[in-house]
């Protein structure tokens, strides 16, 4: 599955015209153990598809086609939950009609906040998306490079692991993890 996803991410539709160079690049990026050589989109999409039982039963072209369709709407699918739900919708649709399937519009509830608490007009990311972002940061950037600093950051919030974090504290924890990752790249 990861190689088919990598071909879709790296080459888009032209990944269908497989050659040794494309295949070698896809295999290399999926088998690298070095965090800096990982591709976040490939890892994230692979993880999402591994959570869809019917997708795990697909091979080669089936995975590639599913990945291409999801990538076309990547920005409208902010988290792993939305990507998995969209993959399920695609798999429920006959293959010939899948190009017409668009992601479901996220259900939004209007919640009034006191003026003093309103900071920006930006929507708050959901807990699943934040958890996914934090997990990716930890796996790809922090744990391999600076496990001691990662531990200090989690300890600062009283956490043994990210999944222990209460949903209301996630934005603050993810911001701290992002700041730590950015300091490593500087």
Coordinates of N, CA, C and O in Angstrom, one line a residue:
X1 N 0.8 -1.2 0.0 CA 0.0 0.0 0.0 C 0.9 1.3 0.0 O 0.6 2.2 -0.8
X2 N 1.9 1.4 0.9 CA 2.6 2.6 0.9 C 3.3 3.0 -0.4 O 3.4 4.2 -0.7
X3 N 3.7 2.1 -1.2 CA 4.4 2.4 -2.5 C 3.4 3.0 -3.5 O 3.7 4.0 -4.1
X4 N 2.2 2.4 -3.5 CA 1.1 2.9 -4.4 C 0.7 4.3 -4.0 O 0.6 5.2 -4.8
X5 N 0.6 4.6 -2.7 CA 0.3 5.9 -2.2 C 1.5 6.9 -2.5 O 1.2 8.0 -3.0
X6 N 2.7 6.4 -2.3 CA 3.9 7.3 -2.7 C 3.9 7.7 -4.1 O 4.2 8.8 -4.5
X7 N 3.6 6.7 -5.0 CA 3.5 7.0 -6.4 C 2.5 8.1 -6.7 O 2.7 9.0 -7.5
X8 N 1.3 8.0 -6.1 CA 0.2 9.0 -6.2 C 0.7 10.4 -5.7 O 0.4 11.4 -6.4
X9 N 1.3 10.4 -4.6 CA 1.7 11.7 -4.0 C 2.9 12.3 -4.8 O 2.8 13.5 -5.1
X10 N 3.8 11.5 -5.1 CA 5.0 12.0 -5.8 C 4.8 12.4 -7.3 O 5.3 13.4 -7.8
X11 N 3.9 11.6 -8.0 CA 3.8 11.8 -9.4 C 2.4 12.1 -9.9 O 2.2 12.3 -11.1
X12 N 1.4 12.1 -9.0 CA 0.1 12.3 -9.4 C -0.4 11.3 -10.5 O 0.1 10.1 -10.4
X13 N -1.2 11.7 -11.4 CA -1.8 10.8 -12.4 C -0.7 10.1 -13.2 O -0.8 9.0 -13.7
X14 N 0.4 10.9 -13.4 CA 1.5 10.3 -14.3 C 2.2 9.1 -13.6 O 3.0 8.4 -14.2
X15 N 1.9 8.9 -12.3 CA 2.4 7.7 -11.6 C 1.9 6.4 -12.2 O 2.4 5.3 -11.9
X16 N 0.8 6.5 -13.0 CA 0.3 5.3 -13.6 C 1.2 4.7 -14.7 O 1.3 3.5 -14.9
X17 N 2.0 5.6 -15.3 CA 3.0 5.2 -16.3 C 4.3 4.9 -15.5 O 5.2 5.6 -15.4
X18 N 4.3 3.7 -15.0 CA 5.3 3.2 -14.1 C 6.6 3.0 -14.8 O 6.6 2.4 -15.9
X19 N 7.7 3.4 -14.3 CA 9.1 3.0 -14.8 C 10.0 2.8 -13.5 O 9.5 3.0 -12.4
X20 N 11.1 2.3 -13.8 CA 12.0 1.9 -12.7 C 12.4 3.1 -11.8 O 12.5 3.0 -10.6
X21 N 12.6 4.3 -12.4 CA 13.0 5.5 -11.6 C 11.9 5.9 -10.6 O 12.1 6.2 -9.4
X22 N 10.6 5.9 -11.1 CA 9.5 6.3 -10.3 C 9.3 5.2 -9.2 O 9.1 5.6 -8.0
X23 N 9.4 4.0 -9.5 CA 9.2 2.9 -8.5 C 10.3 3.0 -7.5 O 10.1 2.9 -6.3
X24 N 11.6 3.2 -7.9 CA 12.7 3.3 -6.9 C 12.5 4.5 -6.0 O 12.7 4.4 -4.8
X25 N 12.1 5.6 -6.5 CA 11.8 6.8 -5.7 C 10.7 6.5 -4.7 O 10.8 6.9 -3.5
X26 N 9.6 5.9 -5.1 CA 8.5 5.6 -4.2 C 8.9 4.6 -3.1 O 8.6 4.8 -1.9
X27 N 9.7 3.6 -3.5 CA 10.2 2.6 -2.5 C 11.1 3.3 -1.5 O 11.0 3.1 -0.3
X28 N 12.0 4.1 -2.0 CA 13.0 4.8 -1.2 C 12.3 5.7 -0.1 O 12.7 5.6 1.1
X29 N 11.3 6.5 -0.5 CA 10.7 7.4 0.4 C 9.8 6.6 1.5 O 9.7 7.1 2.6
X30 N 9.3 5.5 1.1 CA 8.5 4.7 2.0 C 9.3 3.8 3.0 O 8.8 3.5 4.1
X31 N 10.5 3.5 2.6 CA 11.3 2.6 3.4 C 12.4 3.3 4.2 O 13.2 2.7 4.9
X32 N 12.5 4.6 4.0 CA 13.6 5.4 4.8 C 13.3 5.4 6.2 O 12.1 5.5 6.7
X33 N 14.3 5.3 7.0 CA 14.1 5.4 8.5 C 14.4 6.8 9.0 O 14.2 7.1 10.2
X34 N 15.0 7.6 8.2 CA 15.4 9.0 8.6 C 14.2 9.9 8.5 O 13.6 10.0 7.5
X35 N 13.9 10.5 9.6 CA 12.7 11.4 9.7 C 12.7 12.5 8.7 O 11.7 12.8 8.1
X36 N 13.9 13.1 8.4 CA 14.0 14.2 7.5 C 13.7 13.8 6.0 O 13.3 14.6 5.2
X37 N 13.9 12.5 5.7 CA 13.6 12.0 4.4 C 12.2 11.5 4.2 O 11.8 11.0 3.1
X38 N 11.4 11.5 5.3 CA 10.0 11.0 5.2 C 9.2 12.1 4.5 O 9.5 13.2 4.5
X39 N 8.1 11.6 3.9 CA 7.1 12.5 3.3 C 5.9 12.5 4.1 O 5.2 11.4 4.2
X40 N 5.5 13.6 4.7 CA 4.4 13.7 5.6 C 3.1 13.3 5.0 O 2.2 12.6 5.5
X41 N 2.9 13.7 3.7 CA 1.6 13.4 3.0 C 1.5 11.9 2.8 O 0.4 11.3 3.0
X42 N 2.6 11.3 2.4 CA 2.6 9.9 2.1 C 2.3 9.1 3.4 O 1.4 8.2 3.4
X43 N 3.0 9.5 4.5 CA 2.8 8.8 5.7 C 1.3 9.0 6.2 O 0.7 8.0 6.7
X44 N 0.8 10.2 6.2 CA -0.5 10.5 6.7 C -1.6 9.8 5.9 O -2.5 9.2 6.4
X45 N -1.4 9.8 4.5 CA -2.4 9.1 3.7 C -2.4 7.6 3.9 O -3.4 6.9 3.9
X46 N -1.2 7.1 4.0 CA -1.0 5.6 4.2 C -1.7 5.2 5.5 O -2.4 4.2 5.6
X47 N -1.4 6.0 6.6 CA -2.0 5.7 7.9 C -3.6 5.8 7.8 O -4.2 5.0 8.4
X48 N -4.1 6.8 7.1 CA -5.5 6.9 6.9 C -6.1 5.7 6.2 O -7.1 5.1 6.7
X49 N -5.5 5.3 5.1 CA -6.0 4.1 4.4 C -5.9 2.8 5.1 O -6.7 1.9 4.9
X50 N -4.8 2.7 6.0 CA -4.7 1.5 6.7 C -5.8 1.3 7.7 O -6.1 0.2 8.2
X51 N -6.5 2.4 8.0 CA -7.7 2.3 8.9 C -9.0 2.0 8.2 O -10.0 2.0 8.9
X52 N -8.9 1.8 6.9 CA -10.1 1.5 6.1 C -10.0 0.1 5.7 O -9.1 -0.2 4.8
X53 N -10.7 -0.8 6.3 CA -10.5 -2.3 6.0 C -10.6 -2.6 4.6 O -9.7 -3.4 4.1
X54 N -11.5 -2.1 3.9 CA -11.6 -2.4 2.4 C -10.4 -1.9 1.6 O -10.0 -2.5 0.6
X55 N -9.9 -0.8 2.1 CA -8.7 -0.2 1.4 C -7.5 -1.1 1.6 O -6.7 -1.3 0.7
X56 N -7.4 -1.8 2.7 CA -6.2 -2.6 3.0 C -6.3 -3.9 2.1 O -5.3 -4.6 1.9
X57 N -7.5 -4.2 1.6 CA -7.6 -5.4 0.7 C -7.3 -5.1 -0.7 O -7.3 -6.0 -1.5
X58 N -7.2 -3.8 -1.0 CA -6.8 -3.4 -2.4 C -5.4 -3.6 -2.7 O -4.6 -3.6 -1.7
X59 N -5.0 -3.7 -3.9 CA -3.6 -3.8 -4.3 C -3.3 -2.8 -5.4 O -4.2 -2.4 -6.2
X60 N -2.1 -2.4 -5.5 CA -1.5 -1.6 -6.7 C -2.5 -0.5 -7.2 O -2.6 0.5 -6.6
X61 N -3.1 -0.8 -8.3 CA -3.9 0.2 -9.0 C -5.1 0.7 -8.2 O -5.4 1.9 -8.2
X62 N -5.7 -0.2 -7.5 CA -6.8 0.1 -6.6 C -6.4 1.1 -5.6 O -7.1 2.1 -5.3
X63 N -5.3 0.9 -4.9 CA -4.8 1.8 -3.9 C -4.4 3.2 -4.5 O -4.7 4.2 -4.0
X64 N -3.7 3.1 -5.7 CA -3.3 4.3 -6.4 C -4.5 5.1 -6.8 O -4.4 6.3 -6.5
X65 N -5.5 4.5 -7.3 CA -6.7 5.3 -7.8 C -7.4 6.0 -6.6 O -7.8 7.1 -6.6
X66 N -7.5 5.2 -5.5 CA -8.1 5.8 -4.3 C -7.3 6.9 -3.7 O -7.8 8.0 -3.4
X67 N -5.9 6.8 -3.7 CA -5.1 7.8 -3.2 C -5.2 9.1 -4.1 O -5.2 10.2 -3.6
X68 N -5.2 8.9 -5.4 CA -5.3 10.1 -6.3 C -6.6 10.8 -6.0 O -6.6 12.1 -6.0
X69 N -7.7 10.1 -5.9 CA -9.0 10.8 -5.6 C -8.9 11.5 -4.3 O -9.4 12.7 -4.2
X70 N -8.4 11.0 -3.3 CA -8.3 11.6 -2.0 C -7.4 12.8 -2.1 O -7.7 13.9 -1.5
X71 N -6.2 12.7 -2.8 CA -5.3 13.8 -2.9 C -5.9 15.0 -3.7 O -5.6 16.2 -3.4
X72 N -6.9 14.7 -4.6 CA -7.6 15.8 -5.3 C -8.3 16.7 -4.3 O -8.6 17.9 -4.6
X73 N -8.8 16.1 -3.2 CA -9.6 16.9 -2.3 C -8.9 17.0 -0.9 O -9.5 17.2 0.1
X74 N -7.5 16.9 -0.9 CA -6.7 16.9 0.3 C -7.1 18.1 1.2 O -7.2 17.9 2.5
X75 N -7.2 19.3 0.7 CA -7.4 20.4 1.6 C -8.8 20.4 2.2 O -9.0 21.1 3.2
X76 N -9.7 19.7 1.6 CA -11.1 19.6 2.2 C -11.2 18.5 3.2 O -12.3 18.3 3.8
X77 N -10.1 17.8 3.3 CA -10.1 16.6 4.3 C -9.0 16.9 5.3 O -7.9 16.4 5.2
X78 N -9.3 17.7 6.3 CA -8.3 18.1 7.3 C -7.7 17.1 8.2 O -6.6 17.3 8.7
X79 N -8.4 16.0 8.5 CA -7.9 15.0 9.4 C -8.1 13.6 9.0 O -8.7 13.3 8.0
X80 N -7.5 12.7 9.8 CA -7.6 11.3 9.4 C -9.0 10.8 9.4 O -9.3 9.9 8.6
X81 N -9.8 11.3 10.3 CA -11.2 10.8 10.3 C -12.0 11.2 9.0 O -12.7 10.4 8.4
X82 N -11.7 12.4 8.5 CA -12.4 12.8 7.3 C -11.8 12.1 6.1 O -12.6 11.7 5.2
X83 N -10.5 11.8 6.1 CA -9.9 11.0 5.0 C -10.5 9.6 4.9 O -10.7 9.1 3.9
X84 N -10.6 9.0 6.1 CA -11.1 7.6 6.1 C -12.6 7.6 5.7 O -13.0 6.7 5.0
X85 N -13.4 8.6 6.2 CA -14.8 8.6 5.8 C -14.9 8.8 4.3 O -15.8 8.2 3.6
X86 N -14.1 9.7 3.7 CA -14.1 9.9 2.3 C -13.7 8.6 1.5 O -14.3 8.3 0.5
X87 N -12.7 7.9 2.0 CA -12.3 6.7 1.4 C -13.4 5.7 1.4 O -13.7 5.0 0.4
X88 N -14.1 5.6 2.5 CA -15.3 4.7 2.6 C -16.3 5.1 1.6 O -16.9 4.2 0.9
X89 N -16.6 6.4 1.5 CA -17.6 6.8 0.5 C -17.2 6.4 -0.9 O -18.0 6.0 -1.7
X90 N -15.9 6.6 -1.2 CA -15.4 6.3 -2.6 C -15.6 4.8 -2.8 O -16.0 4.4 -3.9
X91 N -15.3 4.0 -1.8 CA -15.4 2.5 -2.0 C -16.8 2.0 -2.1 O -17.1 1.0 -2.6
X92 N -17.7 2.8 -1.5 CA -19.2 2.5 -1.6 C -19.7 2.9 -3.0 O -20.8 2.5 -3.3
X93 N -19.0 3.6 -3.8 CA -19.4 4.1 -5.1 C -18.8 3.3 -6.2 O -17.6 2.9 -6.1
X94 N -19.6 2.9 -7.2 CA -19.0 2.2 -8.3 C -17.8 3.0 -8.9 O -17.8 4.2 -9.0
X95 N -16.8 2.2 -9.3 CA -15.5 2.9 -9.8 C -15.7 3.9 -10.9 O -15.1 5.0 -10.8
X96 N -16.6 3.6 -11.8 CA -16.9 4.6 -12.9 C -17.5 5.9 -12.4 O -17.4 6.9 -13.1
X97 N -18.1 5.9 -11.3 CA -18.7 7.1 -10.8 C -17.9 7.9 -9.7 O -18.4 8.9 -9.2
X98 N -16.8 7.3 -9.3 CA -16.0 7.9 -8.2 C -15.5 9.3 -8.4 O -15.4 10.1 -7.5
X99 N -15.3 9.7 -9.7 CA -14.8 11.0 -10.0 C -15.8 12.1 -9.6 O -15.4 13.2 -9.3
X100 N -17.0 11.7 -9.5 CA -18.1 12.7 -9.1 C -18.3 12.8 -7.6 O -19.1 13.6 -7.2
X101 N -17.6 12.0 -6.8 CA -17.8 12.0 -5.4 C -17.0 13.0 -4.8 O -15.7 13.0 -4.9
X102 N -17.6 13.9 -4.1 CA -16.9 15.0 -3.4 C -17.0 14.8 -1.9 O -17.9 14.1 -1.4
X103 N -16.0 15.3 -1.2 CA -16.0 15.1 0.3 C -17.3 15.8 0.9 O -17.8 16.8 0.3
X104 N -17.8 15.2 1.9 CA -18.9 15.8 2.6 C -18.5 17.1 3.2 O -17.4 17.3 3.7
X105 N -19.4 18.0 3.2 CA -19.1 19.3 3.9 C -19.1 19.1 5.4 O -20.0 18.4 5.9
X106 N -18.1 19.6 6.1 CA -18.1 19.4 7.5 C -19.3 20.0 8.2 O -19.7 21.1 7.8
X107 N -19.8 19.3 9.2 CA -21.0 19.9 9.9 C -20.4 21.0 10.8 O -19.5 20.7 11.6
X108 N -20.9 22.1 10.7 CA -20.5 23.2 11.5 C -21.6 23.7 12.4 O -22.8 23.8 12.0
X109 N -21.3 23.9 13.7 CA -22.3 24.4 14.6 C -21.8 25.8 15.0 O -20.6 26.0 15.3
X110 N -22.7 26.7 15.0 CA -22.3 28.0 15.4 C -22.4 28.1 16.9 O -23.5 27.9 17.5
X111 N -21.3 28.5 17.5 CA -21.2 28.6 18.9 C -20.8 30.0 19.2 O -19.8 30.4 18.8
X112 N -21.7 30.7 20.0 CA -21.3 32.0 20.3 C -20.3 32.0 21.5 O -20.5 31.3 22.5
X113 N -19.3 32.8 21.3 CA -18.3 33.0 22.4 C -18.4 34.4 22.9 O -18.7 35.4 22.1
X114 N -18.1 34.6 24.1 CA -18.0 36.0 24.6 C -16.9 36.7 23.8 O -15.9 36.1 23.4
X115 N -17.1 38.0 23.6 CA -16.2 38.8 22.8 C -14.8 38.7 23.4 O -13.8 38.6 22.6
X116 N -14.6 38.6 24.7 CA -13.3 38.6 25.2 C -12.5 37.3 24.8 O -11.3 37.3 24.8
X117 N -13.2 36.2 24.5 CA -12.6 35.0 24.2 C -12.3 34.8 22.6 O -11.6 33.9 22.2
X118 N -13.0 35.7 21.9 CA -12.8 35.5 20.4 C -11.5 36.1 20.0 O -11.2 37.3 20.2
X119 N -10.6 35.3 19.4 CA -9.3 35.7 19.1 C -9.2 36.0 17.6 O -8.6 36.9 17.2
X120 N -9.7 35.0 16.8 CA -9.6 35.2 15.3 C -10.9 34.6 14.7 O -11.6 33.9 15.4
X121 N -11.0 34.8 13.4 CA -12.1 34.2 12.7 C -11.8 32.8 12.2 O -12.6 32.2 11.5
X122 N -10.6 32.4 12.4 CA -10.2 31.0 11.9 C -10.9 30.0 12.7 O -11.1 30.0 13.9
X123 N -11.4 28.9 12.0 CA -12.0 27.8 12.7 C -11.0 27.0 13.5 O -9.8 26.9 13.1
X124 N -11.5 26.5 14.6 CA -10.6 25.7 15.5 C -10.4 24.3 14.9 O -11.4 23.7 14.5
X125 N -9.2 23.8 14.8 CA -9.0 22.5 14.3 C -9.7 21.5 15.3 O -9.7 21.7 16.5
X126 N -10.2 20.4 14.7 CA -10.8 19.4 15.6 C -9.7 18.6 16.3 O -8.5 18.5 15.9
X127 N -10.1 17.9 17.4 CA -9.2 17.2 18.2 C -8.5 16.1 17.4 O -7.3 15.9 17.6
X128 N -9.2 15.4 16.5 CA -8.6 14.3 15.8 C -7.5 14.9 14.9 O -6.4 14.3 14.7
X129 N -7.7 16.0 14.2 CA -6.7 16.6 13.4 C -5.5 17.1 14.2 O -4.4 16.9 13.7
X130 N -5.7 17.6 15.3 CA -4.6 18.1 16.2 C -3.8 16.9 16.7 O -2.6 16.9 16.7
X131 N -4.5 15.8 17.1 CA -3.8 14.6 17.6 C -3.0 14.1 16.4 O -1.8 13.7 16.7
X132 N -3.5 14.0 15.2 CA -2.8 13.5 14.1 C -1.5 14.4 13.8 O -0.4 13.9 13.5
X133 N -1.7 15.7 13.9 CA -0.6 16.6 13.7 C 0.5 16.4 14.7 O 1.7 16.4 14.4
X134 N 0.1 16.3 16.0 CA 1.1 16.0 17.0 C 1.8 14.7 16.9 O 3.0 14.6 17.0
X135 N 1.0 13.7 16.5 CA 1.6 12.4 16.3 C 2.7 12.4 15.2 O 3.8 11.9 15.3
X136 N 2.3 13.1 14.1 CA 3.3 13.2 13.0 C 4.5 13.9 13.4 O 5.6 13.5 13.1
X137 N 4.3 15.0 14.1 CA 5.5 15.8 14.6 C 6.4 14.9 15.5 O 7.6 14.9 15.3
X138 N 5.8 14.2 16.4 CA 6.6 13.3 17.3 C 7.3 12.3 16.5 O 8.5 12.1 16.7
X139 N 6.6 11.5 15.7 CA 7.2 10.4 14.9 C 8.3 10.9 13.9 O 9.4 10.3 13.9
X140 N 8.0 11.9 13.2 CA 8.9 12.3 12.1 C 10.0 13.3 12.5 O 11.1 13.2 11.9
X141 N 9.7 14.1 13.4 CA 10.7 15.2 13.7 C 11.3 15.1 15.1 O 12.5 15.4 15.2
X142 N 10.5 14.9 16.1 CA 11.0 15.1 17.4 C 11.6 13.8 18.0 O 12.8 13.9 18.5
X143 N 11.0 12.7 18.0 CA 11.5 11.5 18.7 C 12.8 11.1 18.1 O 13.7 10.7 18.8
X144 N 13.0 11.1 16.7 CA 14.3 10.7 16.2 C 15.4 11.6 16.5 O 16.6 11.2 16.6
X145 N 15.1 12.9 16.7 CA 16.2 13.9 16.8 C 16.4 14.4 18.2 O 17.6 14.7 18.5
X146 N 15.4 14.5 19.0 CA 15.6 15.1 20.3 C 14.6 14.5 21.3 O 13.7 15.2 21.8
X147 N 14.8 13.2 21.6 CA 13.8 12.6 22.5 C 13.8 13.2 23.9 O 12.8 13.3 24.6
X148 N 14.9 13.7 24.4 CA 15.0 14.4 25.7 C 14.1 15.6 25.8 O 13.4 15.9 26.7
X149 N 14.3 16.5 24.7 CA 13.5 17.7 24.7 C 12.0 17.4 24.5 O 11.1 18.1 25.1
X150 N 11.7 16.4 23.7 CA 10.3 15.9 23.6 C 9.7 15.5 24.9 O 8.6 15.9 25.3
X151 N 10.5 14.8 25.7 CA 10.0 14.3 27.0 C 9.8 15.5 27.9 O 8.8 15.6 28.6
X152 N 10.7 16.5 27.9 CA 10.6 17.7 28.7 C 9.3 18.5 28.4 O 8.6 19.0 29.2
X153 N 9.0 18.6 27.1 CA 7.8 19.3 26.6 C 6.6 18.6 27.1 O 5.7 19.2 27.6
X154 N 6.5 17.3 26.9 CA 5.3 16.5 27.4 C 5.2 16.6 28.9 O 4.1 16.8 29.4
X155 N 6.3 16.5 29.6 CA 6.3 16.6 31.1 C 5.8 18.0 31.5 O 5.1 18.0 32.5
X156 N 6.1 19.0 30.8 CA 5.7 20.4 31.1 C 4.1 20.4 31.2 O 3.6 21.2 32.0
X157 N 3.5 19.6 30.4 CA 2.0 19.5 30.4 C 1.5 18.4 31.3 O 0.3 18.1 31.2
X158 N 2.4 17.7 31.9 CA 2.0 16.5 32.8 C 1.5 15.3 32.0 O 0.7 14.6 32.4
X159 N 2.1 15.1 30.8 CA 1.7 14.0 29.9 C 2.8 13.0 29.8 O 4.0 13.3 29.7
X160 N 2.4 11.7 29.9 CA 3.3 10.6 29.6 C 3.4 10.4 28.1 O 4.4 10.0 27.6
X161 N 2.2 10.6 27.5 CA 2.1 10.4 26.0 C 1.1 11.4 25.5 O 0.2 11.8 26.3
X162 N 1.1 11.7 24.2 CA 0.2 12.6 23.6 C -1.2 12.2 23.8 O -2.1 13.1 24.0
X163 N -1.5 11.0 23.7 CA -2.9 10.5 23.7 C -3.5 10.7 25.1 O -4.7 10.7 25.2
X164 N -2.7 11.0 26.1 CA -3.2 11.4 27.5 C -3.7 12.8 27.5 O -4.4 13.2 28.5
X165 N -3.5 13.6 26.5 CA -3.8 15.0 26.6 C -5.3 15.2 26.5 O -5.9 14.7 25.5
X166 N -5.9 16.1 27.4 CA -7.3 16.4 27.2 C -7.5 17.3 26.0 O -6.6 18.1 25.6
X167 N -8.6 17.1 25.3 CA -8.9 17.8 24.0 C -8.7 19.3 24.1 O -8.2 19.9 23.2
X168 N -9.1 19.9 25.3 CA -9.1 21.3 25.4 C -7.6 21.8 25.5 O -7.4 23.0 25.2
X169 N -6.7 21.0 25.9 CA -5.3 21.4 26.0 C -4.5 21.1 24.7 O -3.3 21.5 24.6
X170 N -5.1 20.3 23.8 CA -4.3 19.9 22.6 C -3.8 21.1 21.8 O -2.6 21.1 21.4
X171 N -4.5 22.2 21.6 CA -3.9 23.3 20.8 C -2.6 23.8 21.4 O -1.6 24.1 20.8
X172 N -2.6 23.9 22.8 CA -1.4 24.4 23.5 C -0.3 23.5 23.4 O 0.9 23.9 23.2
X173 N -0.6 22.2 23.5 CA 0.5 21.1 23.5 C 1.1 21.1 22.1 O 2.3 21.0 21.9
X174 N 0.2 21.1 21.0 CA 0.6 21.0 19.6 C 1.5 22.2 19.3 O 2.5 22.2 18.6
X175 N 1.1 23.4 19.8 CA 1.9 24.6 19.6 C 3.3 24.5 20.2 O 4.3 24.9 19.5
X176 N 3.4 23.9 21.4 CA 4.7 23.7 22.0 C 5.5 22.7 21.2 O 6.7 22.9 21.0
X177 N 4.9 21.6 20.7 CA 5.6 20.6 19.9 C 6.1 21.2 18.6 O 7.2 21.0 18.1
X178 N 5.2 22.0 18.0 CA 5.5 22.7 16.7 C 6.7 23.6 16.9 O 7.7 23.7 16.1
X179 N 6.7 24.4 18.0 CA 7.8 25.3 18.3 C 9.1 24.5 18.5 O 10.1 25.0 18.0
X180 N 9.0 23.4 19.2 CA 10.2 22.6 19.4 C 10.7 22.1 18.0 O 11.9 22.1 17.7
X181 N 9.8 21.6 17.2 CA 10.2 21.1 15.9 C 10.9 22.2 15.0 O 11.9 22.0 14.3
X182 N 10.3 23.4 15.1 CA 10.8 24.5 14.3 C 12.2 24.9 14.8 O 13.0 25.3 14.0
X183 N 12.4 24.8 16.1 CA 13.7 25.2 16.6 C 14.8 24.2 16.2 O 15.9 24.6 16.0
X184 N 14.4 23.0 15.9 CA 15.4 22.0 15.4 C 15.8 22.3 13.9 O 16.9 22.0 13.5
X185 N 14.8 22.9 13.2 CA 15.1 23.1 11.8 C 15.8 24.5 11.6 O 16.4 24.7 10.5
X186 N 15.8 25.3 12.6 CA 16.5 26.6 12.5 C 18.0 26.5 12.5 O 18.6 25.6 12.9

